[in-house]
Short mmCIF file of C-alpha atoms and ligand atoms in Angstrom, two decimals:
data_model
loop_
_atom_site.label_atom_id
_atom_site.label_comp_id
_atom_site.label_asym_id
_atom_site.label_seq_id
_atom_site.Cartn_x
_atom_site.Cartn_y
_atom_site.Cartn_z
CA MET A 2 -30.76 23.10 71.80
CA THR A 3 -27.09 24.26 72.43
CA ALA A 4 -24.50 23.89 69.42
CA VAL A 5 -21.94 21.71 69.78
CA PRO A 6 -18.67 23.49 68.99
CA ALA A 7 -16.32 21.41 66.77
CA PRO A 8 -13.16 20.31 68.61
CA GLN A 9 -10.94 22.94 67.01
CA GLU A 10 -12.94 26.41 67.07
CA PRO A 11 -13.77 28.05 63.90
CA ALA A 12 -11.25 30.54 62.95
CA VAL A 13 -12.42 34.01 63.41
CA GLU A 14 -12.56 36.01 59.94
CA ASP A 15 -10.16 38.70 59.17
CA PHE A 16 -12.50 40.87 57.14
CA ALA A 17 -9.92 43.73 57.16
CA GLY A 18 -7.21 41.42 56.20
CA ASP A 19 -8.91 39.72 53.47
CA ALA A 20 -10.40 42.98 52.00
CA LEU A 21 -7.00 44.87 51.93
CA ALA A 22 -5.40 41.89 50.46
CA GLY A 23 -8.00 41.48 47.83
CA LEU A 24 -8.24 45.25 46.96
CA SER A 25 -4.55 45.67 46.46
CA ALA A 26 -4.59 42.42 44.03
CA GLN A 27 -4.70 42.75 40.48
CA PRO A 28 -7.30 42.39 39.33
CA LYS A 29 -9.31 43.49 42.65
CA THR A 30 -11.51 40.94 44.38
CA LEU A 31 -13.01 40.28 47.35
CA PRO A 32 -14.40 36.66 48.95
CA SER A 33 -18.02 36.39 48.29
CA LYS A 34 -18.61 35.08 51.80
CA TYR A 35 -18.67 38.73 53.09
CA LEU A 36 -21.69 39.42 50.91
CA TYR A 37 -23.48 37.95 53.72
CA ASP A 38 -23.64 40.26 56.88
CA THR A 39 -27.33 40.54 58.50
CA ARG A 40 -28.51 43.09 55.57
CA GLY A 41 -26.70 40.70 52.84
CA SER A 42 -28.49 37.74 54.13
CA GLU A 43 -32.04 39.58 54.35
CA LEU A 44 -31.39 40.64 50.51
CA PHE A 45 -30.58 37.20 49.55
CA GLU A 46 -33.56 35.79 51.06
CA ALA A 47 -35.47 38.76 48.99
CA ILE A 48 -33.39 37.70 45.77
CA CYS A 49 -34.94 34.28 46.06
CA GLU A 50 -38.37 35.76 45.84
CA GLN A 51 -37.47 37.51 42.39
CA PRO A 52 -39.26 36.40 39.33
CA GLU A 53 -36.23 36.11 37.54
CA TYR A 54 -34.32 34.02 40.17
CA TYR A 55 -35.39 30.71 39.08
CA PRO A 56 -32.85 28.32 41.16
CA THR A 57 -34.67 28.42 44.52
CA ARG A 58 -38.22 27.82 43.40
CA THR A 59 -36.90 25.21 40.75
CA GLU A 60 -35.06 23.16 43.37
CA LEU A 61 -38.12 23.32 45.91
CA SER A 62 -40.31 21.95 43.03
CA ILE A 63 -38.08 19.18 42.42
CA LEU A 64 -37.61 18.29 46.11
CA GLN A 65 -41.38 18.33 46.08
CA ASP A 66 -42.05 16.54 42.97
CA GLU A 67 -39.13 13.89 43.49
CA ALA A 68 -39.62 13.17 47.30
CA ALA A 69 -40.53 9.45 47.03
CA SER A 70 -37.77 8.74 44.53
CA MET A 71 -35.32 10.47 46.71
CA ALA A 72 -36.62 8.85 49.89
CA GLU A 73 -36.04 5.51 48.03
CA ALA A 74 -32.55 6.06 47.11
CA VAL A 75 -31.40 7.19 50.25
CA GLY A 76 -33.25 4.76 52.46
CA PRO A 77 -34.04 4.68 56.00
CA ARG A 78 -32.59 6.29 59.14
CA ALA A 79 -30.11 8.43 57.78
CA LEU A 80 -28.11 10.92 59.59
CA VAL A 81 -28.69 14.01 57.59
CA VAL A 82 -25.81 16.45 57.73
CA GLU A 83 -26.28 19.93 56.23
CA TYR A 84 -23.28 22.20 54.94
CA GLY A 85 -24.80 25.88 56.28
CA SER A 86 -28.24 26.41 57.82
CA GLY A 87 -29.87 28.86 55.47
CA SER A 88 -32.19 26.99 53.81
CA GLY A 89 -34.88 26.22 56.28
CA ILE A 90 -38.12 25.25 53.78
CA LYS A 91 -35.70 22.84 51.64
CA THR A 92 -34.43 20.98 54.90
CA GLN A 93 -38.22 20.76 56.11
CA ARG A 94 -39.19 19.04 52.48
CA LEU A 95 -36.21 16.72 52.80
CA LEU A 96 -36.73 15.74 56.42
CA ASP A 97 -40.31 15.09 55.51
CA ALA A 98 -39.66 12.82 52.59
CA LEU A 99 -37.08 10.54 54.48
CA PRO A 100 -38.18 7.57 55.96
CA ASP A 101 -37.46 7.78 59.84
CA PRO A 102 -34.07 10.13 59.67
CA VAL A 103 -32.35 9.73 62.94
CA ALA A 104 -30.58 13.21 63.34
CA TYR A 105 -30.27 16.37 61.50
CA VAL A 106 -26.54 17.87 61.91
CA PRO A 107 -26.48 21.52 60.47
CA ILE A 108 -22.79 22.68 60.36
CA GLU A 109 -22.38 26.59 60.56
CA ILE A 110 -19.97 28.90 61.50
CA SER A 111 -22.44 31.40 62.78
CA HIS A 112 -23.69 30.60 66.20
CA SER A 113 -26.93 32.64 65.75
CA ALA A 114 -28.01 31.24 62.41
CA LEU A 115 -27.34 27.87 63.62
CA ASN A 116 -29.54 28.14 66.72
CA ALA A 117 -32.15 29.98 64.81
CA SER A 118 -32.56 27.03 62.32
CA VAL A 119 -32.26 24.36 64.84
CA ALA A 120 -35.13 25.95 66.85
CA GLU A 121 -37.50 26.04 64.19
CA LEU A 122 -36.83 22.46 62.72
CA ALA A 123 -37.03 20.94 66.68
CA THR A 124 -40.59 21.88 67.00
CA GLN A 125 -41.62 20.94 63.16
CA PHE A 126 -39.58 17.15 63.77
CA PRO A 127 -39.57 16.27 67.40
CA GLU A 128 -38.71 12.83 66.67
CA ILE A 129 -35.61 14.05 65.10
CA GLU A 130 -32.56 14.64 66.94
CA MET A 131 -30.94 17.95 66.68
CA LEU A 132 -26.99 18.00 66.73
CA PRO A 133 -26.14 21.34 65.59
CA LEU A 134 -22.33 21.60 64.81
CA CYS A 135 -20.50 25.30 65.16
CA ALA A 136 -17.76 24.91 62.58
CA ASP A 137 -16.65 25.78 59.11
CA PHE A 138 -17.87 23.36 56.67
CA LEU A 139 -14.89 23.53 54.50
CA GLN A 140 -12.80 22.08 57.24
CA PRO A 141 -13.18 18.32 57.76
CA VAL A 142 -15.11 17.53 60.98
CA ARG A 143 -15.82 14.51 63.13
CA LEU A 144 -19.68 14.11 63.02
CA PRO A 145 -21.41 13.66 66.44
CA ALA A 146 -22.85 10.37 66.86
CA SER A 147 -26.84 10.12 67.01
CA GLU A 148 -28.48 8.15 70.03
CA ARG A 149 -30.37 5.98 67.77
CA PRO A 150 -27.89 4.35 65.39
CA ALA A 151 -27.73 5.64 61.73
CA GLU A 152 -27.88 3.27 58.64
CA ARG A 153 -25.85 6.05 56.73
CA VAL A 154 -24.92 9.78 56.37
CA LEU A 155 -26.52 11.84 53.87
CA ILE A 156 -24.96 15.21 53.40
CA PHE A 157 -27.39 17.83 51.84
CA PHE A 158 -25.96 20.94 49.99
CA PRO A 159 -28.74 22.75 48.37
CA GLY A 160 -28.94 25.91 46.65
CA SER A 161 -26.07 25.44 44.14
CA THR A 162 -23.98 27.32 46.84
CA LEU A 163 -21.24 24.62 45.14
CA GLY A 164 -21.31 27.21 42.34
CA ASN A 165 -19.76 29.75 44.50
CA PHE A 166 -16.42 27.95 44.43
CA ASP A 167 -14.17 27.73 41.50
CA THR A 168 -13.54 24.18 40.43
CA ASP A 169 -10.75 23.32 42.41
CA ALA A 170 -12.17 24.51 45.71
CA ALA A 171 -15.58 22.79 44.73
CA VAL A 172 -13.68 19.60 43.96
CA ARG A 173 -11.99 20.26 47.71
CA LEU A 174 -15.44 20.51 49.05
CA LEU A 175 -16.63 17.39 47.55
CA THR A 176 -13.65 15.78 48.94
CA THR A 177 -14.43 16.50 52.43
CA MET A 178 -17.97 15.15 51.72
CA ARG A 179 -16.41 11.85 50.72
CA THR A 180 -14.56 11.72 53.81
CA GLU A 181 -17.31 12.62 55.98
CA MET A 182 -20.07 10.70 54.55
CA GLY A 183 -17.91 7.37 54.85
CA ASP A 184 -17.93 4.59 52.51
CA ASN A 185 -21.66 3.84 53.07
CA GLY A 186 -22.61 7.33 52.99
CA ALA A 187 -24.06 9.85 49.97
CA ALA A 188 -24.71 13.47 49.26
CA LEU A 189 -27.51 15.25 47.72
CA ILE A 190 -26.24 18.43 45.92
CA GLY A 191 -28.10 21.13 44.23
CA ILE A 192 -26.79 22.56 41.21
CA ASP A 193 -27.77 25.17 38.70
CA LEU A 194 -27.72 23.70 35.01
CA LYS A 195 -26.34 25.32 31.82
CA LYS A 196 -29.14 26.98 29.81
CA ASP A 197 -30.05 29.91 27.79
CA PRO A 198 -27.34 32.88 28.90
CA ALA A 199 -30.20 35.22 28.77
CA MET A 200 -32.19 33.65 31.38
CA ILE A 201 -29.10 33.00 33.43
CA GLU A 202 -27.86 36.75 33.38
CA ALA A 203 -31.53 37.79 33.90
CA ALA A 204 -31.59 36.01 37.29
CA TYR A 205 -28.40 37.81 38.45
CA ASN A 206 -29.86 41.39 37.13
CA ASP A 207 -33.37 41.44 38.45
CA ALA A 208 -35.61 44.20 37.35
CA ALA A 209 -36.34 45.22 40.94
CA GLY A 210 -32.65 45.99 41.49
CA VAL A 211 -32.40 43.49 44.61
CA THR A 212 -29.34 41.57 43.36
CA ALA A 213 -27.61 45.02 43.05
CA ASP A 214 -28.16 46.02 46.43
CA PHE A 215 -27.23 42.85 47.44
CA THR A 216 -23.80 43.30 45.77
CA LEU A 217 -23.36 46.82 46.44
CA ASN A 218 -24.19 46.28 50.02
CA LEU A 219 -20.40 44.90 50.58
CA LEU A 220 -19.31 48.64 49.76
CA ASP A 221 -21.74 49.72 52.93
CA ARG A 222 -20.47 46.84 55.09
CA MET A 223 -16.82 48.28 54.48
CA ASN A 224 -17.92 51.63 55.23
CA ARG A 225 -19.40 50.33 58.65
CA GLU A 226 -16.90 47.61 59.63
CA LEU A 227 -13.63 48.91 58.24
CA ASP A 228 -14.06 52.62 58.24
CA ALA A 229 -14.01 52.83 54.40
CA ASP A 230 -15.39 55.71 52.72
CA PHE A 231 -16.88 54.12 49.49
CA ASP A 232 -19.59 56.24 47.58
CA ARG A 233 -22.13 53.68 46.74
CA GLU A 234 -23.57 56.01 43.88
CA ARG A 235 -20.03 56.02 42.29
CA PHE A 236 -19.87 52.26 41.95
CA THR A 237 -22.24 49.91 39.58
CA HIS A 238 -23.13 46.13 40.00
CA ARG A 239 -22.50 44.18 36.92
CA ALA A 240 -23.37 40.48 36.55
CA ARG A 241 -21.95 38.84 33.14
CA TYR A 242 -22.21 35.26 31.90
CA ASN A 243 -18.95 33.82 30.97
CA ALA A 244 -19.78 31.34 28.35
CA ILE A 245 -16.44 29.85 28.13
CA ALA A 246 -16.04 29.31 31.76
CA GLY A 247 -19.70 28.28 32.42
CA ARG A 248 -20.30 31.12 35.22
CA ILE A 249 -22.02 34.20 36.16
CA GLU A 250 -19.04 36.61 37.11
CA THR A 251 -20.35 39.53 39.32
CA HIS A 252 -18.29 42.58 39.72
CA ILE A 253 -18.67 46.19 41.46
CA VAL A 254 -17.35 48.54 39.01
CA SER A 255 -16.18 51.69 39.43
CA ASP A 256 -17.83 54.63 37.72
CA CYS A 257 -15.11 56.77 37.52
CA ALA A 258 -11.27 57.22 38.45
CA GLN A 259 -11.27 57.56 42.35
CA THR A 260 -9.44 56.84 45.41
CA VAL A 261 -10.99 55.39 48.44
CA ARG A 262 -9.82 54.79 51.68
CA VAL A 263 -10.22 51.35 53.49
CA ALA A 264 -8.85 50.63 57.10
CA GLY A 265 -6.59 53.84 56.79
CA ARG A 266 -5.23 52.84 53.20
CA PRO A 267 -5.77 54.50 49.89
CA ILE A 268 -7.26 52.12 47.19
CA ALA A 269 -7.24 53.63 43.98
CA PHE A 270 -9.73 52.69 41.06
CA THR A 271 -9.46 53.69 37.32
CA GLU A 272 -12.71 54.35 35.30
CA GLY A 273 -14.36 51.03 34.72
CA GLU A 274 -12.34 48.87 36.94
CA GLY A 275 -14.05 46.01 38.75
CA ILE A 276 -13.88 44.17 41.91
CA LEU A 277 -14.79 40.49 41.60
CA VAL A 278 -17.12 39.59 44.22
CA GLU A 279 -18.89 36.46 43.33
CA TYR A 280 -18.70 33.43 40.83
CA SER A 281 -22.05 31.52 40.30
CA CYS A 282 -20.88 28.48 38.34
CA LYS A 283 -23.49 26.50 35.98
CA TYR A 284 -22.82 22.73 35.04
CA SER A 285 -23.78 20.27 32.35
CA GLN A 286 -24.47 16.58 34.10
CA SER A 287 -21.05 15.64 32.82
CA ASP A 288 -19.18 18.92 34.15
CA PHE A 289 -20.61 17.95 37.36
CA ALA A 290 -19.62 14.09 37.05
CA ALA A 291 -16.20 14.91 36.37
CA MET A 292 -15.84 17.00 39.22
CA ALA A 293 -17.38 14.17 41.59
CA HIS A 294 -15.03 12.01 39.82
CA ARG A 295 -11.87 13.96 40.99
CA ALA A 296 -13.26 13.83 44.65
CA GLY A 297 -13.75 9.86 44.59
CA LEU A 298 -17.41 10.06 44.03
CA VAL A 299 -19.87 8.89 41.35
CA VAL A 300 -23.49 10.22 40.71
CA THR A 301 -26.01 7.36 41.33
CA ARG A 302 -29.11 9.48 40.73
CA SER A 303 -30.02 12.75 39.46
CA TRP A 304 -33.43 14.40 39.58
CA THR A 305 -34.34 17.58 37.24
CA ASP A 306 -37.33 19.68 36.63
CA ALA A 307 -39.13 19.58 33.32
CA ASP A 308 -37.08 22.38 31.69
CA ARG A 309 -33.76 20.94 32.84
CA ARG A 310 -32.82 24.03 34.69
CA PHE A 311 -31.70 22.61 37.97
CA ALA A 312 -30.48 19.49 39.22
CA LEU A 313 -30.50 17.44 42.69
CA GLN A 314 -27.48 15.13 42.39
CA LEU A 315 -27.23 12.23 44.65
CA VAL A 316 -23.54 11.24 44.90
CA GLU A 317 -22.04 8.02 46.55
CA PRO A 318 -18.45 6.64 46.95
CA LEU A 319 -16.58 5.39 43.76
CA PRO A 320 -16.30 1.81 44.07
CA GLU A 321 -12.77 0.87 44.73
C1 AVI B 417 -25.89 31.62 47.20
N1 AVI B 417 -25.65 31.21 45.99
C2 AVI B 417 -25.85 30.03 45.45
C3 AVI B 417 -26.26 32.39 45.02
C4 AVI B 417 -25.94 32.28 43.49
O1 AVI B 417 -26.62 32.05 43.09
O2 AVI B 417 -24.95 32.02 43.27
C5 AVI B 417 -25.93 33.75 45.35
C6 AVI B 417 -26.53 34.90 44.74
N2 AVI B 417 -25.79 35.76 44.21
C7 AVI B 417 -26.50 36.77 43.59
N3 AVI B 417 -27.82 36.28 43.60
C8 AVI B 417 -27.84 35.00 44.30
#
């Protein structure tokens, strides 16, 4: 299966430019998308296996327990679009549950990740047309037409990846979904719910140190790719829940005053100074409904686990 490039090629990421801009800003930041090089993606898979990291297994259990009800709400012959292609088992559960989906369209910027995910699904679901699209899902794309006519578009965005965007960016992404789904479409979105802060913090500070390794891998990546000279031993992972903003804020914190070179430029750190590398926003049902409303969408169904840790929300266009 060959990936269909979007009409406009995805922009090449400018890691050096983004890193230097973020590290020169006050406070220092780095875009969270750079956490996912090959090693970072492996470490993220390992995070999902940690006992403290409840979102993945909770979302999977909802997909399993509520499959029939989701199938009924979505209906037959959907064209299933997935933003990103990193969620193999969740996609399988959804495609298994839906009645006669006509096509699967993963939208993913990395050719290799796209091809790997589609190769596996194509053998498991030979009757579903695979239409991979190599593009940045943050930009609106024209969806490919399936051979068999689709009843409606269903956009699948699991994993609470929406929570890695701040509210305005999340609303922009929901607005893109609203455009892409058309007037008859829907989106099924995984969100992590607000709960006991201790449980949330534990999920981002696992005892085995896998999340710390994932975060600090960004320093190794800059050393490799940007000719930087970070000493990992002089930095610490810190993930704290900000209850007012309702989000985990992950920082890489400098243990001492030091100057590091990145792409030939000196970057000075004071002792205790942090680089913000990720937000993981947690929502109440009403927080999410308000964001959806700003994007012209309404929550028509919501499925949660018994402990109300996580939710899968079905959103559809707001009636005119
Ligand atoms: C991908 N994303 C939804 C994860 C999260 O929970 O925010 C990334 C992650 N970062 C640390 N642990 C997991």
